[in-house]
């Protein structure tokens, strides 16, 4: 069974557009570290969906070995992913993604969730979902926007 660890941005943006169902339909085991749970609660002040497991990382000391430019949630995502031998980390921040890859983790972002959802036939088109995300404050540069639409055959 595939294990996926999420950072706060995918949760916040998918909740804002009413598409948390995508996570539930795509992944069997969805985890967030406690640091991400705290971030989502502070920013969004709402409950985490029942299919998401909240886990405290075991190795708190490991945090000191990460760059201070990374957020607590991002660091905990990487540590938890290593601890539970996750198949995938979903992180949007570029620096955190690069660091995750250097640790040997498989990384995707919120847009990757949409691409996979289209591949699996869960959504018919990616463009309206991405446009909705942008309207709700998700930043995506024009080049990446066009690249995603191209990958999905919607250009």
mmCIF file with all atom_site columns, N, CA and C in Angstrom, residues 103-139:
data_model
loop_
_atom_site.group_PDB
_atom_site.id
_atom_site.type_symbol
_atom_site.label_atom_id
_atom_site.label_alt_id
_atom_site.label_comp_id
_atom_site.label_asym_id
_atom_site.label_entity_id
_atom_site.label_seq_id
_atom_site.pdbx_PDB_ins_code
_atom_site.Cartn_x
_atom_site.Cartn_y
_atom_site.Cartn_z
_atom_site.occupancy
_atom_site.B_iso_or_equiv
_atom_site.pdbx_formal_charge
_atom_site.auth_seq_id
_atom_site.auth_comp_id
_atom_site.auth_asym_id
_atom_site.auth_atom_id
_atom_site.pdbx_PDB_model_num
ATOM 1   N N  . UNK A 1 103 ? 17.561  13.966 -0.435  1.00 0.00 ? 103 UNK A N  1
ATOM 2   C CA . UNK A 1 103 ? 17.458  12.922 0.590   1.00 0.00 ? 103 UNK A CA 1
ATOM 3   C C  . UNK A 1 103 ? 16.989  11.595 -0.008  1.00 0.00 ? 103 UNK A C  1
ATOM 4   N N  . UNK A 1 104 ? 16.772  11.591 -1.324  1.00 0.00 ? 104 UNK A N  1
ATOM 5   C CA . UNK A 1 104 ? 16.333  10.371 -1.992  1.00 0.00 ? 104 UNK A CA 1
ATOM 6   C C  . UNK A 1 104 ? 14.835  10.127 -1.943  1.00 0.00 ? 104 UNK A C  1
ATOM 7   N N  . UNK A 1 105 ? 14.079  11.168 -1.603  1.00 0.00 ? 105 UNK A N  1
ATOM 8   C CA . UNK A 1 105 ? 12.615  11.026 -1.540  1.00 0.00 ? 105 UNK A CA 1
ATOM 9   C C  . UNK A 1 105 ? 12.002  11.293 -2.917  1.00 0.00 ? 105 UNK A C  1
ATOM 10  N N  . UNK A 1 106 ? 10.904  10.636 -3.206  1.00 0.00 ? 106 UNK A N  1
ATOM 11  C CA . UNK A 1 106 ? 10.153  10.891 -4.435  1.00 0.00 ? 106 UNK A CA 1
ATOM 12  C C  . UNK A 1 106 ? 9.196   12.037 -4.125  1.00 0.00 ? 106 UNK A C  1
ATOM 13  N N  . UNK A 1 107 ? 9.244   13.069 -4.953  1.00 0.00 ? 107 UNK A N  1
ATOM 14  C CA . UNK A 1 107 ? 8.509   14.297 -4.663  1.00 0.00 ? 107 UNK A CA 1
ATOM 15  C C  . UNK A 1 107 ? 7.555   14.673 -5.790  1.00 0.00 ? 107 UNK A C  1
ATOM 16  N N  . UNK A 1 108 ? 6.402   15.165 -5.399  1.00 0.00 ? 108 UNK A N  1
ATOM 17  C CA . UNK A 1 108 ? 5.437   15.738 -6.329  1.00 0.00 ? 108 UNK A CA 1
ATOM 18  C C  . UNK A 1 108 ? 4.873   16.976 -5.653  1.00 0.00 ? 108 UNK A C  1
ATOM 19  N N  . UNK A 1 109 ? 3.997   17.669 -6.374  1.00 0.00 ? 109 UNK A N  1
ATOM 20  C CA . UNK A 1 109 ? 3.355   18.843 -5.799  1.00 0.00 ? 109 UNK A CA 1
ATOM 21  C C  . UNK A 1 109 ? 1.856   18.762 -6.011  1.00 0.00 ? 109 UNK A C  1
ATOM 22  N N  . UNK A 1 110 ? 1.178   19.818 -5.656  1.00 0.00 ? 110 UNK A N  1
ATOM 23  C CA . UNK A 1 110 ? -0.271  19.859 -5.815  1.00 0.00 ? 110 UNK A CA 1
ATOM 24  C C  . UNK A 1 110 ? -0.657  19.655 -7.284  1.00 0.00 ? 110 UNK A C  1
ATOM 25  N N  . UNK A 1 111 ? 0.115   20.232 -8.200  1.00 0.00 ? 111 UNK A N  1
ATOM 26  C CA . UNK A 1 111 ? -0.176  20.074 -9.622  1.00 0.00 ? 111 UNK A CA 1
ATOM 27  C C  . UNK A 1 111 ? -0.010  18.615 -10.053 1.00 0.00 ? 111 UNK A C  1
ATOM 28  N N  . UNK A 1 112 ? 0.944   17.924 -9.450  1.00 0.00 ? 112 UNK A N  1
ATOM 29  C CA . UNK A 1 112 ? 1.141   16.502 -9.727  1.00 0.00 ? 112 UNK A CA 1
ATOM 30  C C  . UNK A 1 112 ? -0.077  15.677 -9.337  1.00 0.00 ? 112 UNK A C  1
ATOM 31  N N  . UNK A 1 113 ? -0.752  16.090 -8.269  1.00 0.00 ? 113 UNK A N  1
ATOM 32  C CA . UNK A 1 113 ? -1.987  15.423 -7.833  1.00 0.00 ? 113 UNK A CA 1
ATOM 33  C C  . UNK A 1 113 ? -3.035  15.537 -8.945  1.00 0.00 ? 113 UNK A C  1
ATOM 34  N N  . UNK A 1 114 ? -3.124  16.728 -9.540  1.00 0.00 ? 114 UNK A N  1
ATOM 35  C CA . UNK A 1 114 ? -4.113  16.957 -10.595 1.00 0.00 ? 114 UNK A CA 1
ATOM 36  C C  . UNK A 1 114 ? -3.807  16.147 -11.852 1.00 0.00 ? 114 UNK A C  1
ATOM 37  N N  . UNK A 1 115 ? -2.520  16.092 -12.212 1.00 0.00 ? 115 UNK A N  1
ATOM 38  C CA . UNK A 1 115 ? -2.108  15.305 -13.382 1.00 0.00 ? 115 UNK A CA 1
ATOM 39  C C  . UNK A 1 115 ? -2.470  13.837 -13.171 1.00 0.00 ? 115 UNK A C  1
ATOM 40  N N  . UNK A 1 116 ? -2.170  13.321 -11.979 1.00 0.00 ? 116 UNK A N  1
ATOM 41  C CA . UNK A 1 116 ? -2.477  11.925 -11.661 1.00 0.00 ? 116 UNK A CA 1
ATOM 42  C C  . UNK A 1 116 ? -3.994  11.684 -11.647 1.00 0.00 ? 116 UNK A C  1
ATOM 43  N N  . UNK A 1 117 ? -4.741  12.650 -11.122 1.00 0.00 ? 117 UNK A N  1
ATOM 44  C CA . UNK A 1 117 ? -6.204  12.528 -11.079 1.00 0.00 ? 117 UNK A CA 1
ATOM 45  C C  . UNK A 1 117 ? -6.784  12.460 -12.494 1.00 0.00 ? 117 UNK A C  1
ATOM 46  N N  . UNK A 1 118 ? -6.195  13.226 -13.410 1.00 0.00 ? 118 UNK A N  1
ATOM 47  C CA . UNK A 1 118 ? -6.667  13.173 -14.801 1.00 0.00 ? 118 UNK A CA 1
ATOM 48  C C  . UNK A 1 118 ? -6.299  11.828 -15.424 1.00 0.00 ? 118 UNK A C  1
ATOM 49  N N  . UNK A 1 119 ? -5.056  11.380 -15.206 1.00 0.00 ? 119 UNK A N  1
ATOM 50  C CA . UNK A 1 119 ? -4.614  10.088 -15.748 1.00 0.00 ? 119 UNK A CA 1
ATOM 51  C C  . UNK A 1 119 ? -5.536  8.954  -15.303 1.00 0.00 ? 119 UNK A C  1
ATOM 52  N N  . UNK A 1 120 ? -5.996  9.030  -14.055 1.00 0.00 ? 120 UNK A N  1
ATOM 53  C CA . UNK A 1 120 ? -6.848  7.975  -13.485 1.00 0.00 ? 120 UNK A CA 1
ATOM 54  C C  . UNK A 1 120 ? -8.334  8.168  -13.815 1.00 0.00 ? 120 UNK A C  1
ATOM 55  N N  . UNK A 1 121 ? -8.658  9.268  -14.517 1.00 0.00 ? 121 UNK A N  1
ATOM 56  C CA . UNK A 1 121 ? -10.045 9.518  -14.899 1.00 0.00 ? 121 UNK A CA 1
ATOM 57  C C  . UNK A 1 121 ? -10.908 10.088 -13.780 1.00 0.00 ? 121 UNK A C  1
ATOM 58  N N  . UNK A 1 122 ? -10.283 10.565 -12.718 1.00 0.00 ? 122 UNK A N  1
ATOM 59  C CA . UNK A 1 122 ? -11.027 11.146 -11.594 1.00 0.00 ? 122 UNK A CA 1
ATOM 60  C C  . UNK A 1 122 ? -11.537 12.544 -11.952 1.00 0.00 ? 122 UNK A C  1
ATOM 61  N N  . UNK A 1 123 ? -10.702 13.279 -12.701 1.00 0.00 ? 123 UNK A N  1
ATOM 62  C CA . UNK A 1 123 ? -11.145 14.572 -13.243 1.00 0.00 ? 123 UNK A CA 1
ATOM 63  C C  . UNK A 1 123 ? -10.996 14.511 -14.765 1.00 0.00 ? 123 UNK A C  1
ATOM 64  N N  . UNK A 1 124 ? -11.856 15.221 -15.464 1.00 0.00 ? 124 UNK A N  1
ATOM 65  C CA . UNK A 1 124 ? -11.819 15.197 -16.931 1.00 0.00 ? 124 UNK A CA 1
ATOM 66  C C  . UNK A 1 124 ? -10.788 16.176 -17.484 1.00 0.00 ? 124 UNK A C  1
ATOM 67  N N  . UNK A 1 125 ? -10.705 17.355 -16.829 1.00 0.00 ? 125 UNK A N  1
ATOM 68  C CA . UNK A 1 125 ? -9.777  18.393 -17.293 1.00 0.00 ? 125 UNK A CA 1
ATOM 69  C C  . UNK A 1 125 ? -9.048  19.012 -16.111 1.00 0.00 ? 125 UNK A C  1
ATOM 70  N N  . UNK A 1 126 ? -7.780  19.336 -16.324 1.00 0.00 ? 126 UNK A N  1
ATOM 71  C CA . UNK A 1 126 ? -6.947  19.939 -15.282 1.00 0.00 ? 126 UNK A CA 1
ATOM 72  C C  . UNK A 1 126 ? -7.099  21.465 -15.276 1.00 0.00 ? 126 UNK A C  1
ATOM 73  N N  . UNK A 1 127 ? -7.231  22.058 -16.445 1.00 0.00 ? 127 UNK A N  1
ATOM 74  C CA . UNK A 1 127 ? -7.253  23.527 -16.562 1.00 0.00 ? 127 UNK A CA 1
ATOM 75  C C  . UNK A 1 127 ? -8.274  24.208 -15.645 1.00 0.00 ? 127 UNK A C  1
ATOM 76  N N  . UNK A 1 128 ? -9.540  23.770 -15.626 1.00 0.00 ? 128 UNK A N  1
ATOM 77  C CA . UNK A 1 128 ? -10.491 24.470 -14.749 1.00 0.00 ? 128 UNK A CA 1
ATOM 78  C C  . UNK A 1 128 ? -10.115 24.360 -13.263 1.00 0.00 ? 128 UNK A C  1
ATOM 79  N N  . UNK A 1 129 ? -9.514  23.253 -12.878 1.00 0.00 ? 129 UNK A N  1
ATOM 80  C CA . UNK A 1 129 ? -9.116  23.067 -11.476 1.00 0.00 ? 129 UNK A CA 1
ATOM 81  C C  . UNK A 1 129 ? -7.938  23.990 -11.144 1.00 0.00 ? 129 UNK A C  1
ATOM 82  N N  . UNK A 1 130 ? -6.948  24.049 -12.050 1.00 0.00 ? 130 UNK A N  1
ATOM 83  C CA . UNK A 1 130 ? -5.795  24.939 -11.838 1.00 0.00 ? 130 UNK A CA 1
ATOM 84  C C  . UNK A 1 130 ? -6.259  26.396 -11.818 1.00 0.00 ? 130 UNK A C  1
ATOM 85  N N  . UNK A 1 131 ? -7.143  26.757 -12.741 1.00 0.00 ? 131 UNK A N  1
ATOM 86  C CA . UNK A 1 131 ? -7.660  28.135 -12.769 1.00 0.00 ? 131 UNK A CA 1
ATOM 87  C C  . UNK A 1 131 ? -8.379  28.482 -11.467 1.00 0.00 ? 131 UNK A C  1
ATOM 88  N N  . UNK A 1 132 ? -9.119  27.526 -10.923 1.00 0.00 ? 132 UNK A N  1
ATOM 89  C CA . UNK A 1 132 ? -9.803  27.714 -9.639  1.00 0.00 ? 132 UNK A CA 1
ATOM 90  C C  . UNK A 1 132 ? -8.776  27.912 -8.522  1.00 0.00 ? 132 UNK A C  1
ATOM 91  N N  . UNK A 1 133 ? -7.706  27.112 -8.548  1.00 0.00 ? 133 UNK A N  1
ATOM 92  C CA . UNK A 1 133 ? -6.646  27.239 -7.537  1.00 0.00 ? 133 UNK A CA 1
ATOM 93  C C  . UNK A 1 133 ? -6.022  28.636 -7.599  1.00 0.00 ? 133 UNK A C  1
ATOM 94  N N  . UNK A 1 134 ? -5.765  29.112 -8.804  1.00 0.00 ? 134 UNK A N  1
ATOM 95  C CA . UNK A 1 134 ? -5.166  30.444 -8.991  1.00 0.00 ? 134 UNK A CA 1
ATOM 96  C C  . UNK A 1 134 ? -6.107  31.520 -8.442  1.00 0.00 ? 134 UNK A C  1
ATOM 97  N N  . UNK A 1 135 ? -7.399  31.390 -8.732  1.00 0.00 ? 135 UNK A N  1
ATOM 98  C CA . UNK A 1 135 ? -8.387  32.352 -8.202  1.00 0.00 ? 135 UNK A CA 1
ATOM 99  C C  . UNK A 1 135 ? -8.398  32.368 -6.672  1.00 0.00 ? 135 UNK A C  1
ATOM 100 N N  . UNK A 1 136 ? -8.065  31.224 -6.067  1.00 0.00 ? 136 UNK A N  1
ATOM 101 C CA . UNK A 1 136 ? -8.071  31.122 -4.599  1.00 0.00 ? 136 UNK A CA 1
ATOM 102 C C  . UNK A 1 136 ? -6.691  31.408 -3.989  1.00 0.00 ? 136 UNK A C  1
ATOM 103 N N  . UNK A 1 137 ? -5.764  31.940 -4.798  1.00 0.00 ? 137 UNK A N  1
ATOM 104 C CA . UNK A 1 137 ? -4.490  32.396 -4.245  1.00 0.00 ? 137 UNK A CA 1
ATOM 105 C C  . UNK A 1 137 ? -3.291  31.495 -4.445  1.00 0.00 ? 137 UNK A C  1
ATOM 106 N N  . UNK A 1 138 ? -3.427  30.400 -5.195  1.00 0.00 ? 138 UNK A N  1
ATOM 107 C CA . UNK A 1 138 ? -2.289  29.517 -5.477  1.00 0.00 ? 138 UNK A CA 1
ATOM 108 C C  . UNK A 1 138 ? -1.458  30.164 -6.571  1.00 0.00 ? 138 UNK A C  1
ATOM 109 N N  . UNK A 1 139 ? -0.153  30.324 -6.319  1.00 0.00 ? 139 UNK A N  1
ATOM 110 C CA . UNK A 1 139 ? 0.705   30.948 -7.326  1.00 0.00 ? 139 UNK A CA 1
ATOM 111 C C  . UNK A 1 139 ? 1.320   29.884 -8.227  1.00 0.00 ? 139 UNK A C  1
#
